[in-house]
């Protein structure tokens, strides 16, 4: 308890949302703050956890941190999940203050009927819609990338969107007419950049032939000139330890595809007598073959948790053919987490851990890459009864000035957002 109080004094923590409603953002790869570090994006829901249905609503809006953290509702969505929310994100390249998020849409729609996106202008109060959902918007706000969330609901339910009638059956394993699409954010026009058939054929592995393929963790570099993603495939979607992974980059038009890492390996779990229910909630995240949570440090380097040269670490990849791969935090950062570099100083790497199996505590960490020192910012309890699909990871996110961190947490038995002041650390020399 003394240690917790000492951390709270050094790194003051402030809760944004107040009951009875719950608030969360979702993933670690986007900032919640607007360009002025004033408005904080959030989803507002009426329960801490639930099995999602296609009609379950989340209100979308922002906290105004200069107006007593008052929450402003800007819209409603039923296209969301507990892990990523509705892909809510600021459009920094647009005039004024605008953000985008996914919604469900009536009618035939665009790429994936039933799903679309909304762009809300905070300054005018206007909202316009796109006929296709987005996965990530480019930093220049000119285009976004899209995938089929119904496919993700089958392959990786945690990050998919449920549909009436349940999961789709008999999905094609690696279709030639689906994959990663590009969406013009002005016109809504779409273009298929790379198909699952293309990925199956690109530096092909025999393990791909009977497997179902999908793509996740799509990220665009700061200048919007290069894209990374994880290509995954499996013959057993119900057991994530059977997932196989590749880290790939490409140009935003789909050309110049480059394989940075592949963790294809034998899978004893495919034996007929293997029991997938024996796999713990977080066993997958702690697999020695896992490639996860890649993110651009800058235009040419990618931080990722994954195996390279026979051992698993935080690795920093140069996005080049035969590019250098460096271990980050060797012997210090020893667990998978959700990591990102400070937007103003790459000396600082922010990350977290999954729950300790005995204490159910998650640790929030700042790593000093120059001095190779790990600083623990706090420890946060999570309910061990939460499942993969409704868990609440910390998913730490930076403020624009690099002096605050925002997390989602359930340590007070509510799903709420917390802002932590890290200025005492990042301002030190």
Coordinates of C-alpha atoms in Angstrom, one line a residue:
X1 CA 0.0 0.0 0.0
X2 CA 2.9 2.4 0.8
X3 CA 4.4 1.8 -2.6
X4 CA 1.0 2.5 -4.3
X5 CA 0.7 5.8 -2.4
X6 CA 4.3 6.7 -3.3
X7 CA 3.5 6.1 -7.0
X8 CA 0.3 8.1 -6.8
X9 CA 2.1 11.0 -5.3
X10 CA 4.8 10.9 -8.0
X11 CA 2.5 10.2 -10.8
X12 CA -0.9 11.8 -9.9
X13 CA -3.9 9.9 -11.3
X14 CA -7.2 11.5 -12.2
X15 CA -10.4 9.6 -13.1
X16 CA -12.5 11.1 -15.9
X17 CA -15.8 9.4 -15.9
X18 CA -18.2 9.2 -13.0
X19 CA -21.0 6.7 -12.4
X20 CA -23.5 5.4 -13.1
X21 CA -22.3 5.2 -16.7
X22 CA -19.1 3.5 -17.7
X23 CA -16.4 5.0 -20.1
X24 CA -13.6 3.5 -22.2
X25 CA -11.7 4.3 -25.3
X26 CA -10.3 1.0 -26.6
X27 CA -7.0 0.4 -28.2
X28 CA -3.5 1.6 -27.4
X29 CA -2.5 2.8 -30.9
X30 CA -4.3 6.1 -31.1
X31 CA -4.3 9.2 -28.9
X32 CA -7.5 10.2 -27.1
X33 CA -6.6 13.9 -27.0
X34 CA -7.2 16.5 -29.6
X35 CA -4.4 18.7 -30.9
X36 CA -4.8 21.1 -27.9
X37 CA -4.7 18.3 -25.3
X38 CA -8.1 19.5 -24.1
X39 CA -10.8 17.1 -25.5
X40 CA -10.6 13.4 -24.7
X41 CA -12.5 11.0 -26.9
X42 CA -14.5 8.2 -25.2
X43 CA -17.3 5.6 -25.5
X44 CA -20.0 5.8 -22.9
X45 CA -22.0 2.6 -22.0
X46 CA -24.4 1.6 -19.3
X47 CA -22.6 -1.5 -18.1
X48 CA -19.1 -2.6 -17.2
X49 CA -19.3 -5.8 -19.2
X50 CA -21.8 -7.7 -21.2
X51 CA -22.0 -10.2 -24.1
X52 CA -22.4 -7.8 -27.0
X53 CA -25.4 -8.0 -29.4
X54 CA -25.9 -6.1 -32.7
X55 CA -28.3 -3.7 -31.1
X56 CA -26.3 -2.8 -28.0
X57 CA -25.5 0.9 -28.1
X58 CA -22.5 3.0 -27.1
X59 CA -22.6 6.7 -27.0
X60 CA -19.7 8.4 -28.7
X61 CA -18.2 11.7 -27.5
X62 CA -15.5 13.5 -25.5
X63 CA -14.6 14.8 -22.1
X64 CA -13.8 18.5 -21.9
X65 CA -10.9 18.6 -19.5
X66 CA -11.2 22.4 -19.2
X67 CA -14.9 22.3 -18.3
X68 CA -14.9 20.0 -15.2
X69 CA -14.4 16.9 -17.5
X70 CA -18.0 17.3 -18.8
X71 CA -18.9 14.6 -21.2
X72 CA -20.4 15.6 -24.6
X73 CA -22.4 13.0 -26.5
X74 CA -21.9 13.4 -30.3
X75 CA -23.4 10.3 -31.6
X76 CA -24.4 6.7 -31.0
X77 CA -23.0 3.4 -32.5
X78 CA -23.8 -0.3 -32.3
X79 CA -20.6 -1.2 -34.2
X80 CA -18.1 -1.7 -31.4
X81 CA -16.4 -4.2 -29.1
X82 CA -14.8 -4.1 -25.7
X83 CA -11.2 -4.3 -27.0
X84 CA -11.1 -1.7 -29.7
X85 CA -14.3 0.3 -29.2
X86 CA -15.6 1.7 -32.5
X87 CA -12.2 2.6 -33.8
X88 CA -12.8 6.2 -32.6
X89 CA -9.9 8.5 -33.7
X90 CA -9.2 12.2 -34.4
X91 CA -8.7 13.3 -38.0
X92 CA -5.8 15.7 -37.4
X93 CA -5.4 16.5 -41.1
X94 CA -9.0 17.9 -41.4
X95 CA -9.9 21.5 -40.6
X96 CA -11.0 22.2 -37.1
X97 CA -11.7 19.3 -34.7
X98 CA -13.1 16.2 -36.5
X99 CA -13.1 12.6 -35.5
X100 CA -14.3 9.3 -37.1
X101 CA -15.8 6.1 -35.8
X102 CA -17.7 3.0 -37.0
X103 CA -21.4 2.6 -37.1
X104 CA -24.0 0.2 -38.5
X105 CA -25.7 1.3 -41.7
X106 CA -29.0 0.2 -43.3
X107 CA -29.1 -0.7 -46.9
X108 CA -26.7 -2.4 -49.2
X109 CA -23.8 -0.1 -48.2
X110 CA -20.3 -0.2 -49.5
X111 CA -17.6 -2.7 -48.8
X112 CA -19.4 -4.6 -46.1
X113 CA -23.2 -4.1 -46.0
X114 CA -24.5 -3.2 -42.7
X115 CA -21.4 -1.4 -41.6
X116 CA -20.1 2.1 -42.2
X117 CA -18.4 5.1 -40.6
X118 CA -19.3 8.5 -39.3
X119 CA -17.2 11.7 -39.3
X120 CA -18.2 14.2 -36.7
X121 CA -17.2 17.9 -36.7
X122 CA -17.0 19.1 -33.1
X123 CA -17.0 22.8 -34.2
X124 CA -20.1 22.7 -36.4
X125 CA -21.9 19.8 -34.8
X126 CA -22.4 18.2 -38.2
X127 CA -21.9 14.4 -38.9
X128 CA -21.5 12.8 -42.3
X129 CA -21.4 9.1 -43.1
X130 CA -19.3 6.8 -45.2
X131 CA -20.7 3.5 -46.6
X132 CA -17.7 1.5 -45.4
X133 CA -16.2 0.9 -41.9
X134 CA -12.6 1.9 -41.2
X135 CA -9.9 0.1 -39.3
X136 CA -7.4 3.0 -39.2
X137 CA -7.3 6.5 -40.6
X138 CA -4.1 7.9 -42.1
X139 CA -2.5 10.7 -40.1
X140 CA -3.0 13.0 -43.1
X141 CA -6.7 12.2 -42.9
X142 CA -6.9 11.7 -46.7
X143 CA -7.6 7.9 -46.6
X144 CA -8.4 5.1 -44.2
X145 CA -8.0 1.3 -44.4
X146 CA -10.8 -1.2 -43.9
X147 CA -11.3 -4.9 -43.3
X148 CA -14.3 -7.1 -42.8
X149 CA -15.4 -7.0 -39.1
X150 CA -17.7 -10.0 -39.7
X151 CA -14.7 -12.0 -40.7
X152 CA -12.8 -10.8 -37.7
X153 CA -15.7 -11.9 -35.5
X154 CA -15.2 -15.4 -36.7
X155 CA -11.4 -15.5 -36.7
X156 CA -10.6 -13.3 -33.7
X157 CA -13.9 -12.5 -31.9
X158 CA -12.3 -10.0 -29.5
X159 CA -11.8 -7.4 -32.3
X160 CA -14.8 -8.2 -34.6
X161 CA -18.4 -7.0 -34.7
X162 CA -21.2 -9.4 -34.0
X163 CA -24.1 -9.8 -36.5
X164 CA -27.7 -10.9 -36.3
X165 CA -27.8 -14.7 -36.6
X166 CA -24.4 -15.1 -35.1
X167 CA -21.0 -15.9 -36.7
X168 CA -20.9 -16.5 -40.4
X169 CA -20.3 -20.0 -41.5
X170 CA -18.2 -21.5 -44.3
X171 CA -16.1 -18.4 -44.9
X172 CA -13.7 -18.8 -47.9
X173 CA -10.2 -19.5 -46.6
X174 CA -8.3 -16.9 -48.6
X175 CA -10.6 -15.1 -51.1
X176 CA -9.3 -13.0 -54.0
X177 CA -12.0 -10.4 -53.6
X178 CA -11.4 -9.4 -50.0
X179 CA -8.6 -8.3 -47.8
X180 CA -7.3 -4.8 -47.0
X181 CA -9.2 -2.0 -48.7
X182 CA -8.4 1.7 -49.0
X183 CA -11.2 4.3 -48.5
X184 CA -11.0 7.9 -49.8
X185 CA -12.2 9.9 -46.9
X186 CA -13.5 12.7 -49.2
X187 CA -15.4 10.6 -51.7
X188 CA -15.9 7.3 -49.9
X189 CA -14.5 5.5 -53.0
X190 CA -12.8 2.2 -52.2
X191 CA -9.9 0.1 -53.6
X192 CA -8.7 -3.4 -52.8
X193 CA -5.0 -3.1 -52.0
X194 CA -4.1 -6.7 -51.1
X195 CA -6.3 -9.7 -51.1
X196 CA -6.2 -12.8 -48.9
X197 CA -5.3 -14.8 -52.0
X198 CA -2.4 -12.4 -52.5
X199 CA -1.2 -12.9 -49.0
X200 CA -1.6 -16.7 -49.3
X201 CA 0.7 -16.6 -52.4
X202 CA 3.2 -14.0 -51.0
X203 CA 6.2 -16.0 -49.7
X204 CA 3.9 -18.9 -49.3
X205 CA 4.0 -21.4 -46.4
X206 CA 2.4 -24.9 -46.5
X207 CA 0.6 -24.2 -43.2
X208 CA -1.5 -21.6 -45.1
X209 CA -3.3 -24.0 -47.4
X210 CA -6.0 -25.4 -45.1
X211 CA -6.2 -22.3 -42.9
X212 CA -8.5 -19.4 -42.6
X213 CA -6.8 -16.1 -43.2
X214 CA -7.3 -12.6 -41.8
X215 CA -5.5 -9.3 -41.2
X216 CA -5.3 -7.2 -38.0
X217 CA -3.2 -4.5 -36.3
X218 CA -3.1 -2.3 -39.4
X219 CA -1.1 0.9 -38.7
X220 CA 0.0 3.8 -40.9
X221 CA 3.3 5.6 -40.4
X222 CA 3.4 9.3 -39.4
X223 CA 3.8 10.7 -42.9
X224 CA 1.0 8.4 -44.2
X225 CA 3.5 6.8 -46.7
X226 CA 3.8 3.3 -45.4
X227 CA 1.5 0.7 -43.9
X228 CA 2.2 -2.2 -41.5
X229 CA -0.2 -5.1 -40.6
X230 CA -0.3 -8.6 -39.2
X231 CA -1.2 -11.4 -41.5
X232 CA -2.7 -14.3 -39.5
X233 CA -4.0 -17.7 -40.4
X234 CA -5.2 -20.8 -38.5
X235 CA -7.0 -24.1 -38.8
X236 CA -8.5 -23.7 -35.3
X237 CA -10.0 -20.3 -34.6
X238 CA -11.3 -21.3 -31.2
X239 CA -7.7 -21.7 -29.9
X240 CA -5.5 -18.6 -30.3
X241 CA -2.4 -20.5 -29.5
X242 CA -2.9 -22.0 -33.0
X243 CA -2.7 -18.7 -34.7
X244 CA 0.3 -18.2 -37.0
X245 CA 1.6 -14.7 -37.7
X246 CA 3.5 -12.5 -40.1
X247 CA 4.5 -8.9 -39.8
X248 CA 4.3 -7.2 -43.3
X249 CA 4.6 -3.7 -44.6
X250 CA 3.5 -2.1 -47.9
X251 CA 3.0 1.2 -49.6
X252 CA -0.5 2.7 -49.2
X253 CA -1.4 1.7 -52.8
X254 CA -0.6 -2.0 -52.0
X255 CA 2.8 -2.1 -53.7
X256 CA 6.3 -2.9 -52.4
X257 CA 5.1 -5.5 -49.9
X258 CA 7.9 -6.5 -47.5
X259 CA 8.0 -9.4 -45.0
X260 CA 9.7 -8.4 -41.8
X261 CA 8.9 -11.5 -39.6
X262 CA 7.2 -14.8 -39.7
X263 CA 6.5 -17.1 -36.7
X264 CA 5.2 -20.1 -38.6
X265 CA 5.8 -23.2 -36.4
X266 CA 4.5 -26.7 -35.8
X267 CA 1.2 -26.9 -34.0
X268 CA 0.7 -29.9 -31.7
X269 CA -2.6 -28.2 -30.7
X270 CA -4.1 -29.4 -34.0
X271 CA -4.2 -33.0 -32.7
X272 CA -7.7 -34.4 -32.4
X273 CA -7.4 -34.9 -28.6
X274 CA -6.3 -31.4 -27.8
X275 CA -8.7 -29.5 -25.4
X276 CA -8.8 -25.8 -26.3
X277 CA -10.8 -25.1 -23.1
X278 CA -7.6 -25.9 -21.2
X279 CA -6.0 -22.7 -22.6
X280 CA -6.0 -19.8 -20.1
X281 CA -7.4 -16.4 -20.9
X282 CA -4.0 -14.8 -21.3
X283 CA -1.9 -17.9 -22.4
X284 CA -2.1 -16.8 -26.0
X285 CA -0.6 -13.4 -25.2
X286 CA 2.3 -15.1 -23.5
X287 CA 3.1 -17.5 -26.3
X288 CA 6.7 -17.6 -27.4
X289 CA 5.5 -17.4 -31.0
X290 CA 3.2 -14.5 -30.7
X291 CA 3.7 -11.4 -32.9
X292 CA 1.5 -8.7 -31.5
X293 CA 0.9 -5.0 -31.0
X294 CA 3.2 -3.5 -33.8
X295 CA 3.3 0.3 -34.0
X296 CA 5.5 2.8 -35.9
X297 CA 8.1 4.7 -33.9
X298 CA 8.7 6.9 -36.8
X299 CA 8.4 6.6 -40.6
X300 CA 11.0 3.8 -40.8
X301 CA 11.0 1.8 -37.6
X302 CA 8.4 -0.5 -35.9
X303 CA 8.2 -1.6 -32.3
X304 CA 6.6 -5.0 -31.8
X305 CA 6.4 -7.9 -29.4
X306 CA 7.5 -11.1 -31.1
X307 CA 10.2 -13.7 -31.8
X308 CA 13.3 -13.0 -33.8
X309 CA 16.4 -15.1 -34.2
X310 CA 15.1 -17.7 -31.7
X311 CA 14.0 -15.5 -28.8
X312 CA 11.0 -13.3 -28.1
X313 CA 11.4 -9.7 -26.9
X314 CA 10.3 -6.2 -27.7
X315 CA 12.0 -5.8 -31.0
X316 CA 12.6 -2.6 -33.1
X317 CA 12.5 -3.3 -36.8
X318 CA 13.9 -1.2 -39.6
X319 CA 11.4 -1.2 -42.4
X320 CA 13.9 -2.2 -45.1
X321 CA 14.9 -5.4 -46.9
X322 CA 17.3 -7.0 -44.5
X323 CA 16.8 -4.2 -42.1
X324 CA 18.3 -4.2 -38.6
X325 CA 16.4 -5.7 -35.7
X326 CA 17.2 -4.5 -32.2
X327 CA 16.1 -5.9 -28.8
X328 CA 14.5 -3.2 -26.7
X329 CA 14.6 -3.7 -22.9
X330 CA 16.5 -7.0 -22.9
X331 CA 16.0 -8.7 -19.6
X332 CA 13.9 -5.7 -18.4
X333 CA 10.8 -5.7 -20.5
X334 CA 10.0 -9.4 -20.4
X335 CA 6.3 -9.6 -21.0
X336 CA 4.0 -8.8 -23.9
X337 CA 2.2 -5.4 -23.7
X338 CA 0.7 -2.5 -25.5
X339 CA 3.5 -0.2 -26.4
X340 CA 4.1 3.2 -28.0
X341 CA 6.8 5.8 -28.1
X342 CA 6.3 9.3 -26.8
X343 CA 5.1 11.6 -29.6
X344 CA 7.7 14.2 -28.6
X345 CA 10.7 12.1 -27.4
X346 CA 11.5 8.5 -28.5
X347 CA 13.6 8.1 -25.4
X348 CA 10.3 7.1 -23.6
X349 CA 8.5 3.9 -24.4
X350 CA 5.1 3.4 -22.7
X351 CA 3.7 -0.1 -22.2
X352 CA 1.8 -2.4 -19.8
X353 CA 1.5 -6.0 -18.8
X354 CA -1.3 -8.5 -18.8
X355 CA -2.7 -9.6 -15.4
X356 CA -0.5 -11.5 -13.1
X357 CA -2.0 -15.0 -12.8
X358 CA -1.9 -14.8 -9.0
X359 CA -2.6 -11.2 -8.1
X360 CA -4.6 -10.2 -11.1
X361 CA -2.6 -6.9 -11.2
X362 CA -1.6 -5.2 -14.4
X363 CA 1.5 -3.0 -14.3
X364 CA 1.8 0.3 -16.2
X365 CA 5.4 0.9 -17.3
X366 CA 7.5 3.7 -18.7
X367 CA 10.9 2.5 -20.2
X368 CA 13.8 4.9 -20.6
X369 CA 15.5 3.7 -23.8
X370 CA 18.5 5.9 -23.2
X371 CA 19.4 4.7 -19.7
X372 CA 17.7 1.3 -20.0
X373 CA 15.7 1.8 -16.9
X374 CA 12.1 0.6 -16.2
X375 CA 9.8 2.9 -14.2
X376 CA 6.6 1.5 -12.9
X377 CA 3.8 4.1 -12.9
X378 CA 1.2 2.0 -11.1
X379 CA -0.5 -1.3 -10.6
X380 CA -4.2 -1.9 -11.4
X381 CA -6.4 -4.8 -10.4
X382 CA -8.7 -6.6 -12.9
X383 CA -11.6 -8.9 -12.3
X384 CA -10.4 -12.5 -13.0
X385 CA -13.9 -13.4 -14.2
X386 CA -13.6 -11.3 -17.3
X387 CA -13.1 -13.3 -20.5
X388 CA -11.0 -12.5 -23.6
X389 CA -13.9 -10.9 -25.3
X390 CA -14.9 -8.5 -22.5
X391 CA -11.7 -8.0 -20.6
X392 CA -10.3 -4.5 -20.0
X393 CA -6.6 -4.0 -20.9
X394 CA -4.9 -0.8 -19.7
X395 CA -4.1 0.1 -23.4
X396 CA -2.0 3.2 -22.3
X397 CA -2.1 6.2 -24.7
X398 CA 0.0 9.4 -24.8
X399 CA -1.2 13.0 -24.7
X400 CA 0.1 15.1 -27.5
X401 CA 2.7 16.9 -25.4
X402 CA 4.0 13.5 -24.0
X403 CA 3.3 14.6 -20.4
X404 CA 0.1 12.6 -19.7
X405 CA -1.0 9.0 -20.1
X406 CA -4.6 7.8 -20.4
X407 CA -5.7 4.2 -19.6
X408 CA -8.9 2.2 -19.4
X409 CA -9.3 0.2 -16.2
X410 CA -11.7 -1.7 -14.0
X411 CA -9.8 -1.6 -10.7
X412 CA -12.6 0.3 -9.0
X413 CA -15.1 -2.3 -10.3
X414 CA -16.3 0.1 -13.0
X415 CA -15.0 0.5 -16.5
X416 CA -13.5 4.0 -16.5
X417 CA -10.8 6.1 -18.0
X418 CA -7.9 7.6 -16.0
X419 CA -5.3 10.2 -16.8
X420 CA -1.9 9.9 -15.2
X421 CA 0.6 12.8 -15.0
X422 CA 4.0 11.6 -16.0
X423 CA 5.6 15.0 -16.3
X424 CA 7.9 14.4 -13.3
X425 CA 9.5 11.6 -15.2
X426 CA 9.6 12.8 -18.7
X427 CA 10.8 16.3 -17.7
X428 CA 13.7 14.8 -15.7
X429 CA 17.2 14.7 -17.1

